[in-house]
CSV table of C-alpha atoms and ligand atoms in Angstrom, one decimal:
chain,number,residue,atom,x,y,z
T,1,MET,CA,-18.6,0.4,-34.1
T,2,ILE,CA,-16.6,-0.8,-31.2
T,3,GLU,CA,-16.7,1.3,-28.0
T,4,ARG,CA,-13.3,1.9,-26.6
T,5,THR,CA,-12.8,0.0,-23.3
T,6,LYS,CA,-9.0,-0.1,-22.7
T,7,TYR,CA,-6.3,2.4,-23.0
T,8,LEU,CA,-2.8,0.9,-23.5
T,9,LEU,CA,0.6,2.4,-23.7
T,10,ALA,CA,3.7,0.9,-25.4
T,11,ASP,CA,6.6,-0.7,-23.5
T,12,GLU,CA,8.6,2.5,-24.3
T,13,ASP,CA,6.0,4.6,-22.6
T,14,THR,CA,6.9,3.0,-19.2
T,15,PRO,CA,7.9,6.0,-17.1
T,16,THR,CA,11.6,6.9,-17.1
T,17,ALA,CA,11.5,8.6,-13.7
T,18,TRP,CA,9.6,8.2,-10.4
T,19,TYR,CA,7.6,11.2,-9.2
T,20,ASN,CA,8.1,12.4,-5.7
T,21,LEU,CA,5.2,14.3,-4.0
T,22,ALA,CA,7.6,15.6,-1.4
T,23,ALA,CA,8.8,18.1,-3.9
T,24,ASP,CA,5.3,19.7,-4.3
T,25,LEU,CA,3.7,19.3,-0.8
T,26,PRO,CA,3.5,22.7,1.0
T,27,GLU,CA,4.8,21.1,4.1
T,28,LEU,CA,6.7,17.8,4.6
T,29,ALA,CA,6.1,15.6,7.6
T,30,PRO,CA,9.2,15.3,9.7
T,31,LYS,CA,10.8,12.0,10.8
T,32,ARG,CA,12.6,11.8,14.1
T,33,ASN,CA,15.4,9.7,15.5
T,34,PRO,CA,13.7,8.2,18.6
T,35,GLY,CA,16.9,8.3,20.6
T,36,THR,CA,17.8,12.0,20.1
T,37,GLY,CA,14.6,13.6,18.9
T,38,ALA,CA,16.5,15.1,15.9
T,39,ASP,CA,15.4,14.9,12.3
T,40,ILE,CA,16.6,11.6,10.9
T,41,THR,CA,19.6,11.4,8.5
T,42,VAL,CA,20.6,9.0,5.8
T,43,ASP,CA,23.1,7.5,8.3
T,44,ASP,CA,20.3,6.8,10.8
T,45,LEU,CA,18.6,4.6,8.2
T,46,LEU,CA,21.7,2.6,7.1
T,47,PRO,CA,21.4,-0.2,9.7
T,48,PHE,CA,18.1,-1.1,7.9
T,49,VAL,CA,18.4,-0.1,4.2
T,50,CYS,CA,21.1,0.5,1.6
T,51,ARG,CA,22.3,4.1,0.8
T,52,ASP,CA,20.3,4.5,-2.4
T,53,ILE,CA,17.1,3.6,-0.6
T,54,ALA,CA,17.9,5.8,2.4
T,55,GLU,CA,18.6,8.8,0.1
T,56,GLN,CA,15.3,8.2,-1.7
T,57,GLU,CA,13.5,8.0,1.6
T,58,LEU,CA,14.6,11.5,2.5
T,59,SER,CA,14.7,13.0,-1.0
T,60,THR,CA,12.7,16.1,-1.9
T,61,GLU,CA,13.7,15.9,-5.6
T,62,ARG,CA,10.7,16.0,-7.9
T,63,TYR,CA,11.9,13.2,-10.2
T,64,VAL,CA,14.2,10.3,-9.5
T,65,GLU,CA,15.5,8.4,-12.6
T,66,ILE,CA,14.5,4.7,-12.9
T,67,PRO,CA,17.5,2.4,-13.5
T,68,ASP,CA,17.4,0.8,-17.0
T,69,GLU,CA,17.5,-2.7,-15.5
T,70,VAL,CA,14.4,-2.0,-13.3
T,71,ARG,CA,12.6,-0.3,-16.2
T,72,GLN,CA,13.3,-3.4,-18.4
T,73,ILE,CA,11.8,-5.7,-15.8
T,74,TYR,CA,8.8,-3.3,-15.3
T,75,THR,CA,7.9,-3.9,-19.0
T,76,GLN,CA,7.0,-7.5,-18.2
T,77,TRP,CA,3.7,-6.1,-16.8
T,78,ARG,CA,3.9,-2.4,-17.4
T,79,PRO,CA,2.5,-0.1,-18.6
T,80,SER,CA,-0.6,-1.6,-16.9
T,81,PRO,CA,-4.0,-1.2,-18.6
T,82,LEU,CA,-6.5,1.5,-17.9
T,83,VAL,CA,-10.0,0.2,-18.4
T,84,ARG,CA,-13.3,1.9,-18.9
T,85,ALA,CA,-15.8,-0.1,-16.7
T,86,ARG,CA,-18.7,0.3,-19.2
T,87,ARG,CA,-20.5,-2.8,-18.1
T,88,LEU,CA,-20.4,-1.7,-14.4
T,89,GLU,CA,-21.6,1.8,-15.5
T,90,ARG,CA,-24.6,0.1,-17.2
T,91,ALA,CA,-25.3,-2.1,-14.2
T,92,LEU,CA,-25.3,1.0,-11.9
T,93,ASP,CA,-27.3,3.0,-14.5
T,94,THR,CA,-25.1,5.9,-13.8
T,95,PRO,CA,-24.2,8.9,-16.0
T,96,ALA,CA,-20.7,8.7,-14.5
T,97,ARG,CA,-17.7,7.4,-16.5
T,98,ILE,CA,-15.8,4.9,-14.5
T,99,TYR,CA,-12.2,3.9,-15.2
T,100,TYR,CA,-9.9,1.6,-13.3
T,101,LYS,CA,-6.1,1.1,-13.4
T,102,TYR,CA,-5.4,-2.6,-13.0
T,103,GLU,CA,-2.3,-3.7,-11.2
T,104,GLY,CA,-3.3,-7.4,-10.9
T,105,GLY,CA,-1.5,-8.3,-14.0
T,106,SER,CA,2.0,-8.3,-12.3
T,107,PRO,CA,3.6,-11.7,-11.5
T,108,ALA,CA,2.5,-11.5,-7.9
T,109,GLY,CA,-1.0,-10.2,-8.7
T,110,SER,CA,-0.8,-6.7,-7.2
T,111,HIS,CA,1.0,-3.4,-7.4
T,112,LYS,CA,3.7,-4.5,-4.9
T,113,PRO,CA,6.3,-5.7,-7.4
T,114,ASN,CA,6.6,-2.1,-8.6
T,115,THR,CA,8.6,-1.4,-5.4
T,116,ALA,CA,10.0,-5.0,-4.8
T,117,ILE,CA,12.0,-4.9,-8.0
T,118,PRO,CA,13.9,-1.6,-7.3
T,119,GLN,CA,14.4,-2.4,-3.7
T,120,VAL,CA,16.1,-5.7,-4.4
T,121,TYR,CA,18.0,-4.1,-7.3
T,122,TYR,CA,19.6,-1.4,-5.1
T,123,ASN,CA,20.3,-3.9,-2.3
T,124,LYS,CA,21.9,-6.4,-4.6
T,125,ALA,CA,24.2,-3.6,-6.0
T,126,ALA,CA,25.1,-2.7,-2.4
T,127,GLY,CA,26.3,-6.3,-1.7
T,128,ILE,CA,23.4,-7.3,0.5
T,129,THR,CA,22.8,-11.1,0.5
T,130,GLN,CA,19.5,-11.3,2.4
T,131,LEU,CA,16.4,-9.2,2.7
T,132,VAL,CA,13.9,-9.6,5.6
T,133,THR,CA,10.4,-8.3,5.7
T,134,GLU,CA,6.9,-8.7,7.1
T,135,THR,CA,3.7,-9.7,5.3
T,136,GLY,CA,0.1,-9.6,6.2
T,137,ALA,CA,-2.1,-11.4,3.7
T,138,GLY,CA,1.1,-12.5,1.8
T,139,GLN,CA,1.0,-10.0,-1.1
T,140,TRP,CA,4.1,-8.1,-0.1
T,141,GLY,CA,6.0,-11.3,0.9
T,142,SER,CA,5.2,-13.0,-2.4
T,143,SER,CA,6.2,-9.8,-4.3
T,144,LEU,CA,9.6,-9.5,-2.6
T,145,SER,CA,10.1,-13.3,-3.0
T,146,PHE,CA,9.5,-12.9,-6.7
T,147,ALA,CA,12.0,-10.0,-6.9
T,148,GLY,CA,14.6,-11.9,-4.8
T,149,ALA,CA,14.4,-14.8,-7.3
T,150,TYR,CA,15.1,-12.4,-10.2
T,151,PHE,CA,18.3,-10.9,-8.5
T,152,GLY,CA,19.5,-14.0,-6.6
T,153,VAL,CA,19.0,-12.4,-3.2
T,154,ASP,CA,17.7,-14.5,-0.3
T,155,VAL,CA,14.3,-13.5,1.1
T,156,ARG,CA,13.0,-14.2,4.6
T,157,VAL,CA,9.4,-13.2,5.4
T,158,TYR,CA,7.7,-12.9,8.8
T,159,MET,CA,4.0,-13.5,8.1
T,160,VAL,CA,1.3,-12.5,10.6
T,161,ARG,CA,0.4,-15.8,12.3
T,162,ALA,CA,-3.4,-15.4,11.7
T,163,SER,CA,-2.8,-15.1,7.9
T,164,PHE,CA,-0.1,-17.8,7.9
T,165,HIS,CA,-2.8,-20.3,8.9
T,166,GLN,CA,-5.6,-18.7,7.0
T,167,LYS,CA,-3.8,-18.3,3.7
T,168,PRO,CA,-1.5,-21.2,3.0
T,169,TYR,CA,-1.4,-20.6,-0.8
T,170,ARG,CA,0.4,-17.2,-0.5
T,171,ARG,CA,3.1,-18.9,1.7
T,172,LEU,CA,3.5,-21.6,-1.0
T,173,LEU,CA,3.9,-19.0,-3.6
T,174,MET,CA,6.7,-17.4,-1.6
T,175,GLU,CA,8.3,-20.8,-1.2
T,176,THR,CA,7.9,-21.5,-4.9
T,177,TYR,CA,10.0,-18.4,-5.5
T,178,GLY,CA,12.6,-19.8,-3.2
T,179,ALA,CA,11.9,-17.7,0.0
T,180,THR,CA,11.5,-18.7,3.6
T,181,CYS,CA,8.2,-17.8,5.4
T,182,VAL,CA,8.0,-17.8,9.2
T,183,PRO,CA,4.8,-17.2,11.3
T,184,SER,CA,5.1,-14.1,13.4
T,185,PRO,CA,5.5,-13.6,16.4
T,186,SER,CA,8.4,-16.1,16.3
T,187,GLU,CA,11.1,-17.2,18.6
T,188,ASP,CA,13.7,-15.7,16.2
T,189,THR,CA,13.7,-12.3,17.8
T,190,GLU,CA,13.3,-10.4,21.1
T,191,THR,CA,10.3,-8.6,19.6
T,192,GLY,CA,8.6,-12.0,18.9
T,193,ARG,CA,9.6,-13.8,22.1
T,194,LYS,CA,8.2,-10.9,24.2
T,195,ARG,CA,4.7,-11.3,22.4
T,196,LEU,CA,4.8,-15.1,22.7
T,197,ALA,CA,5.5,-14.8,26.4
T,198,GLU,CA,2.4,-12.6,26.8
T,199,ARG,CA,0.2,-14.9,24.7
T,200,ALA,CA,1.2,-18.4,23.4
T,201,GLU,CA,-0.9,-18.4,20.2
T,202,HIS,CA,-0.5,-14.7,19.6
T,203,PRO,CA,-2.4,-13.9,16.2
T,204,GLY,CA,0.3,-11.4,15.3
T,205,SER,CA,0.1,-8.0,13.6
T,206,LEU,CA,1.9,-6.2,10.8
T,207,GLY,CA,3.5,-4.0,13.4
T,208,ILE,CA,5.0,-7.0,15.3
T,209,ALA,CA,6.1,-8.7,12.1
T,210,THR,CA,7.8,-5.5,11.0
T,211,GLY,CA,9.5,-5.2,14.3
T,212,GLU,CA,10.9,-8.8,13.9
T,213,ALA,CA,12.2,-8.1,10.4
T,214,MET,CA,13.8,-4.7,11.5
T,215,GLU,CA,15.4,-6.3,14.5
T,216,ILE,CA,17.1,-8.9,12.4
T,217,ALA,CA,18.4,-6.3,9.9
T,218,PHE,CA,19.6,-4.2,12.7
T,219,HIS,CA,21.9,-6.9,14.1
T,220,ASN,CA,23.2,-8.2,10.7
T,221,PRO,CA,25.4,-6.0,8.4
T,222,HIS,CA,24.7,-8.2,5.3
T,223,VAL,CA,21.0,-8.3,5.9
T,224,ASN,CA,18.7,-5.4,5.1
T,225,TYR,CA,15.0,-4.7,5.7
T,226,ALA,CA,12.6,-4.2,2.8
T,227,GLY,CA,9.3,-2.4,3.5
T,228,GLY,CA,6.2,-3.0,1.4
T,229,SER,CA,4.3,0.2,2.1
T,230,VAL,CA,4.2,3.4,4.2
T,231,LEU,CA,7.8,4.6,3.5
T,232,ASN,CA,8.4,7.5,1.2
T,233,HIS,CA,10.6,5.5,-1.2
T,234,VAL,CA,7.9,2.9,-1.6
T,235,LEU,CA,5.4,5.5,-2.6
T,236,LEU,CA,8.0,7.0,-4.9
T,237,HIS,CA,8.4,3.7,-6.7
T,238,GLN,CA,4.6,3.2,-7.0
T,239,SER,CA,4.3,6.6,-8.8
T,240,VAL,CA,4.6,4.7,-12.1
T,241,ILE,CA,0.9,3.8,-11.6
T,242,GLY,CA,-0.3,7.4,-11.6
T,243,GLN,CA,2.1,8.7,-14.2
T,244,GLU,CA,0.8,6.1,-16.7
T,245,ALA,CA,-2.8,6.8,-15.7
T,246,LEU,CA,-2.3,10.5,-16.5
T,247,ALA,CA,-1.1,9.6,-20.0
T,248,GLN,CA,-3.9,7.1,-20.4
T,249,MET,CA,-6.6,9.5,-19.3
T,250,ALA,CA,-5.3,11.8,-22.0
T,251,LEU,CA,-5.6,9.0,-24.5
T,252,ALA,CA,-9.2,8.6,-23.4
T,253,ASP,CA,-9.6,12.4,-23.9
T,254,ASP,CA,-10.9,12.6,-20.3
T,255,TYR,CA,-9.7,13.7,-16.8
T,256,PRO,CA,-10.9,12.4,-13.5
T,257,ASP,CA,-13.1,14.5,-11.2
T,258,VAL,CA,-12.4,12.1,-8.5
T,259,VAL,CA,-9.7,9.4,-7.9
T,260,VAL,CA,-10.3,6.6,-5.4
T,261,GLY,CA,-7.9,4.2,-3.9
T,262,CYS,CA,-7.9,1.8,-0.9
T,263,ALA,CA,-5.6,2.7,1.9
T,264,GLY,CA,-3.6,0.2,4.1
T,265,GLY,CA,-0.2,1.8,4.4
T,266,GLY,CA,-1.0,4.1,1.5
T,267,SER,CA,1.3,2.9,-1.3
T,268,ASN,CA,-1.2,2.0,-4.1
T,269,LEU,CA,-3.3,5.1,-3.2
T,270,GLY,CA,-0.2,7.4,-3.2
T,271,GLY,CA,1.1,5.7,-6.3
T,272,LEU,CA,-2.1,6.3,-8.3
T,273,THR,CA,-3.0,9.7,-6.9
T,274,PHE,CA,0.2,11.6,-6.2
T,275,PRO,CA,1.0,12.4,-9.8
T,276,PHE,CA,-2.6,13.9,-10.1
T,277,ILE,CA,-2.2,15.8,-6.8
T,278,GLY,CA,1.2,17.1,-8.1
T,279,GLU,CA,-0.4,18.4,-11.2
T,280,GLN,CA,-3.0,20.2,-9.1
T,281,LEU,CA,-0.4,21.7,-6.7
T,282,ARG,CA,1.6,23.0,-9.7
T,283,GLY,CA,-1.5,24.9,-11.0
T,284,GLY,CA,-3.1,22.1,-13.0
T,285,ARG,CA,-6.6,20.7,-12.8
T,286,ARG,CA,-8.2,20.2,-9.4
T,287,VAL,CA,-9.1,16.6,-8.5
T,288,ARG,CA,-10.8,15.1,-5.5
T,289,VAL,CA,-9.0,12.2,-4.0
T,290,VAL,CA,-10.7,9.6,-1.8
T,291,ALA,CA,-8.9,7.2,0.5
T,292,ALA,CA,-11.0,4.1,1.3
T,293,GLU,CA,-10.0,2.4,4.5
T,294,PRO,CA,-11.6,-0.5,6.5
T,295,ALA,CA,-13.9,0.3,9.3
T,296,ALA,CA,-12.1,-2.2,11.6
T,297,CYS,CA,-8.8,-0.5,11.1
T,298,PRO,CA,-9.7,3.2,10.5
T,299,THR,CA,-6.3,4.8,10.7
T,300,LEU,CA,-7.2,8.0,8.8
T,301,THR,CA,-10.7,8.6,10.1
T,302,ARG,CA,-10.2,7.6,13.8
T,303,GLY,CA,-6.5,7.6,14.4
T,304,ARG,CA,-4.4,10.4,15.8
T,305,LEU,CA,-1.9,12.5,13.9
T,306,ALA,CA,1.2,12.0,16.1
T,307,PHE,CA,4.8,10.7,16.1
T,308,ASP,CA,4.8,6.9,16.3
T,309,PHE,CA,6.9,4.0,15.4
T,310,GLY,CA,6.2,2.1,12.1
T,311,ASP,CA,6.7,-1.2,13.9
T,312,SER,CA,5.8,-2.6,17.4
T,313,GLY,CA,9.5,-3.4,18.2
T,314,GLY,CA,10.5,0.3,18.4
T,315,PHE,CA,13.2,0.0,15.7
T,316,SER,CA,11.9,2.4,13.0
T,317,PRO,CA,12.2,6.2,13.1
T,318,LEU,CA,9.3,8.1,14.6
T,319,PHE,CA,7.0,9.0,11.7
T,320,ARG,CA,4.5,11.9,12.0
T,321,MET,CA,1.5,10.0,10.7
T,322,HIS,CA,-2.1,9.0,11.5
T,323,THR,CA,-1.9,6.1,13.8
T,324,LEU,CA,-4.0,3.8,16.0
T,325,GLY,CA,-1.0,3.2,18.2
T,326,ASN,CA,1.9,0.8,17.3
T,327,ASP,CA,0.7,-1.7,20.0
T,328,PHE,CA,-2.8,-1.9,18.5
T,329,VAL,CA,-3.6,-5.4,17.2
T,330,PRO,CA,-6.4,-4.8,14.7
T,331,PRO,CA,-9.2,-7.3,14.6
T,332,SER,CA,-8.8,-10.1,12.0
T,333,MET,CA,-10.3,-9.1,8.6
T,334,HIS,CA,-10.1,-10.5,5.1
T,335,ALA,CA,-8.4,-7.4,3.7
T,336,GLY,CA,-5.2,-8.3,5.6
T,337,GLY,CA,-3.2,-5.8,3.5
T,338,LEU,CA,-5.2,-2.9,5.1
T,339,ARG,CA,-4.6,-4.2,8.7
T,340,TYR,CA,-1.9,-1.8,9.7
T,341,HIS,CA,-1.8,0.7,12.7
T,342,GLY,CA,-0.2,3.6,10.8
T,343,MET,CA,-0.3,5.4,7.5
T,344,SER,CA,2.3,6.7,5.0
T,345,PRO,CA,3.5,10.1,6.3
T,346,LEU,CA,3.1,11.5,2.8
T,347,VAL,CA,-0.5,10.4,2.7
T,348,SER,CA,-1.1,11.7,6.3
T,349,SER,CA,0.4,15.1,5.2
T,350,ALA,CA,-1.9,15.2,2.2
T,351,VAL,CA,-4.9,14.4,4.3
T,352,GLU,CA,-3.9,17.1,6.8
T,353,ALA,CA,-3.5,19.6,3.9
T,354,GLY,CA,-7.1,18.8,2.7
T,355,LEU,CA,-5.8,17.1,-0.5
T,356,ILE,CA,-7.2,13.7,0.3
T,357,GLU,CA,-10.7,12.8,1.9
T,358,PRO,CA,-10.7,9.6,3.9
T,359,VAL,CA,-13.7,7.3,4.3
T,360,ALA,CA,-14.1,4.1,6.4
T,361,LEU,CA,-16.0,1.3,4.8
T,362,ARG,CA,-17.4,-2.0,6.1
T,363,GLN,CA,-16.2,-5.4,5.0
T,364,ARG,CA,-19.6,-6.8,4.0
T,365,ALA,CA,-20.5,-3.8,1.8
T,366,CYS,CA,-17.1,-4.0,0.2
T,367,PHE,CA,-17.4,-7.7,-0.7
T,368,GLU,CA,-20.8,-6.9,-2.2
T,369,ALA,CA,-19.2,-4.3,-4.4
T,370,GLY,CA,-16.4,-6.8,-5.3
T,371,ILE,CA,-18.9,-9.4,-6.4
T,372,LEU,CA,-20.9,-6.9,-8.5
T,373,PHE,CA,-17.6,-5.9,-10.1
T,374,ALA,CA,-16.6,-9.5,-10.8
T,375,ARG,CA,-20.0,-10.2,-12.4
T,376,ASN,CA,-19.8,-7.2,-14.6
T,377,GLU,CA,-16.1,-6.7,-15.3
T,378,GLY,CA,-14.8,-10.3,-15.0
T,379,ILE,CA,-12.0,-9.6,-12.6
T,380,VAL,CA,-12.3,-11.0,-9.0
T,381,PRO,CA,-10.7,-8.2,-7.0
T,382,ALA,CA,-8.4,-8.6,-3.9
T,383,PRO,CA,-10.4,-7.9,-0.7
T,384,GLU,CA,-8.3,-4.8,-0.2
T,385,SER,CA,-9.3,-3.5,-3.7
T,386,THR,CA,-13.0,-4.0,-3.0
T,387,HIS,CA,-12.7,-0.9,-0.7
T,388,ALA,CA,-11.7,1.2,-3.7
T,389,ILE,CA,-14.6,-0.3,-5.8
T,390,ARG,CA,-17.1,0.4,-3.0
T,391,GLY,CA,-15.8,4.0,-2.9
T,392,ALA,CA,-16.0,4.4,-6.7
T,393,ILE,CA,-19.6,3.0,-6.7
T,394,ALA,CA,-20.6,5.5,-4.1
T,395,GLU,CA,-19.3,8.3,-6.3
T,396,ALA,CA,-21.2,6.8,-9.3
T,397,LEU,CA,-24.4,6.6,-7.4
T,398,ALA,CA,-24.0,10.2,-6.2
T,399,ALA,CA,-23.6,11.2,-9.8
T,400,LYS,CA,-26.8,9.4,-10.7
T,401,GLU,CA,-28.7,11.1,-7.8
T,402,GLU,CA,-27.5,14.5,-9.0
T,403,GLY,CA,-28.3,13.5,-12.6
T,404,ARG,CA,-24.9,14.8,-13.7
T,405,PRO,CA,-21.9,13.0,-15.2
T,406,ARG,CA,-18.6,12.8,-13.4
T,407,THR,CA,-15.4,11.0,-14.3
T,408,ILE,CA,-14.2,8.5,-11.7
T,409,LEU,CA,-10.9,6.7,-11.7
T,410,PHE,CA,-10.1,4.0,-9.1
T,411,GLY,CA,-7.1,1.8,-8.4
T,412,LEU,CA,-7.7,-1.9,-8.8
T,413,SER,CA,-4.6,-2.8,-6.8
T,414,GLY,CA,-4.8,-6.6,-7.2
T,415,HIS,CA,-6.7,-9.8,-8.0
T,416,GLY,CA,-8.3,-12.0,-5.4
T,417,HIS,CA,-7.5,-15.4,-6.7
T,418,PHE,CA,-5.8,-16.4,-3.4
T,419,ASP,CA,-8.7,-15.0,-1.4
T,420,LEU,CA,-11.6,-17.2,-2.6
T,421,ALA,CA,-12.2,-18.5,1.0
T,422,ALA,CA,-13.3,-14.9,1.9
T,423,TYR,CA,-15.6,-14.9,-1.2
T,424,GLU,CA,-17.0,-18.3,-0.1
T,425,GLN,CA,-18.1,-16.6,3.2
T,426,ALA,CA,-19.4,-13.6,1.4
T,427,LEU,CA,-21.5,-15.7,-1.0
T,428,ALA,CA,-22.8,-17.9,1.9
T,429,GLY,CA,-23.8,-14.8,3.8
T,430,THR,CA,-21.6,-15.8,6.8
T,431,LEU,CA,-19.1,-12.9,6.5
T,432,GLU,CA,-19.1,-11.1,9.8
T,433,ASP,CA,-19.1,-7.3,9.7
T,434,ASP,CA,-16.2,-5.4,11.2
T,435,ILE,CA,-16.0,-4.4,14.8
T,436,TYR,CA,-14.1,-1.3,15.7
T,437,ASP,CA,-12.1,-2.0,18.9
T,438,ALA,CA,-12.4,1.5,20.4
T,439,ALA,CA,-11.0,0.3,23.7
T,440,GLY,CA,-8.0,-1.3,22.1
T,441,VAL,CA,-7.2,1.9,20.1
T,442,GLU,CA,-7.6,4.0,23.3
T,443,ALA,CA,-5.1,1.7,25.1
T,444,ALA,CA,-2.6,1.7,22.3
T,445,LEU,CA,-2.7,5.5,21.9
T,446,THR,CA,-1.8,5.9,25.6
T,447,ASN,CA,1.5,4.1,24.7
T,448,LEU,CA,2.5,6.5,22.0
T,449,PRO,CA,6.2,7.2,22.2
T,450,ALA,CA,5.5,10.9,21.4
T,451,GLN,CA,3.6,11.3,24.7
T,452,GLU,CA,6.7,10.2,26.6
T,453,ARG,CA,8.6,13.0,24.9
T,454,PRO,CA,6.2,16.0,25.0
T,455,ALA,CA,8.8,18.2,23.2
T,456,LEU,CA,8.1,16.2,20.0
T,457,LEU,CA,4.5,17.0,20.1
T,458,ASP,CA,4.7,20.7,19.4
T,459,ALA,CA,6.6,20.2,16.1
O,501,PLP,C1,-0.9,-4.7,0.2
O,501,PLP,C2,-2.1,-4.4,-0.6
O,501,PLP,C3,-2.9,-3.2,-0.4
O,501,PLP,C4,-2.6,-2.3,0.8
O,501,PLP,O1,-1.4,-1.7,0.8
O,501,PLP,P1,-1.2,-0.1,0.4
O,501,PLP,O2,0.2,0.1,0.7
O,501,PLP,O3,-2.1,0.7,1.2
O,501,PLP,O4,-1.4,-0.1,-1.1
O,501,PLP,C5,-3.9,-2.9,-1.2
O,501,PLP,N1,-4.2,-3.8,-2.2
O,501,PLP,C6,-3.5,-4.9,-2.5
O,501,PLP,C7,-3.9,-5.8,-3.6
O,501,PLP,C8,-2.4,-5.2,-1.7
O,501,PLP,O5,-1.7,-6.3,-1.9
C-alpha cells in the first residue's frame, strides 16, 4: 500500500476570498500620519498606492473577494501542495508528523507572486503605468516583474546594493521579465543621494531601497509603489496559503499542534498562520504559532514595539510594530529576505497578544537544517525558508524527547535555486555565523520618530 505523502486540491478549490486577521484580532495596531499624528486615512495612502489597495490596507472586513482574473492566474500554481515529510520524520526518528506547505512552485519560486498579481491587477485597473519597488535578495523584485509582464505594467526595482552584486541571477530574471533593476542607494532619489554622500559604496538596506521607491511614487502621479511584505494588504493576499492548508489538513484528517514560519516582514508567516489563528480566535482549535527570525536581524526578539517608519526615507506612515530602528543597516546575511528592520504590524499585534511565539535562529544551524531537508525531501530550500525548517525540526526533536507525537506544519516559502553560492559556503564549512550588532540597533533606536513625538508613545 502507498503511504499518502501529498494533499492536493483542485483548481476550483483555490480560495474565492482573502482572509483578514484584522477582523478577529482583539486589538488592531494603529497607523499614524507622521505629519499630524492622526490615524491614517485612505487619502493619506493615495500618493503611493491605488484606492483598492489603500482600502484593503485599512480594511477590517473578515473576507475580501478575490477578482476572477486574479484567481484565474493563481490557478497556474495554486492550490499549492501540502506534503507530509515522511522521509524527514524517519531521518529524525521522531514520533511527530511533519507537513510542509510548498510555495516554491510559483513562477518566481516563492510565495511572493500571491500578492504581486493582485497588486499589479488593481494598479492596472486604476490607470497606473509604472510600479516601483525595493528588493533584497531579489525574490520580491522578480515576482513583481513577473506580474508586470502579465499585465503590461512597467516595473522598476531598487535592489539592495550588496545583493545586486552578490546575486546577479535574480537581477537577470527581473530583466528577462522586462523590468529595470537599479542598485540602491542610487543617484535617482534624495534618499539615495544622502546615503551615497555618507558612504560611497554604501551596501544598502531594504529600508533605504523602500525609501527610494516610495519617494519616486510620491513625486509621480502615474507611478505607484508596490510593497512585498509588512503591509496589511500583502498579508491579506497571502492568506490563500493558510486557507488552502486548513482544507488540506482536513484531507489528511489531521490538525497542526504547531505551525512554524520564517519571518522577515511577516508575509509568508501571516499568510500561512492567520487563517489558523482566526479559527482559534473564533472559538476553534488552539494552535501554537512559531515565528523563526534570523539572529542577525532579530526584530521580534530584540526589537522595540514602537511607532516607526517602514522605510529609511521617512515616506511611509508610522506603523506600530517591532522595529530595530529604520536607520539600522542589518549585517549582510544569506537570507536577504529576512533582512528588514521592522515587522508586519499585524504580526507584531499577534505577538503582543501572545498568539505567536518568536525565536531567533543562527544562519549556520539553519543551513544545516536546509541541507538535511534537501537530502531527505529533495527540495533545496531558500535560505529564508531554512529558518522555518530549523524551527520545525526543533519541534520534532522536542516531541521525540517527550516520547509523544505532535503534528507540525511549516511554511516552505520558496526554493533556493538562485542561492547555491550560499550552499557552496555552507558545504565548504566557510559560512560565517551571524553577528548581532547591538550597538547599531541601540543607535538606530535612539532615532525613532516616535521618540520625537512623545504623545504618540502612550497610544
Ligand atoms: C521574501 C521571502 C521571505 C521573507 O519575507 P516574509 O514577508 O517575511 O515572508 C521568506 N521566504 C522567501 C522564500 C522569500 O522570498
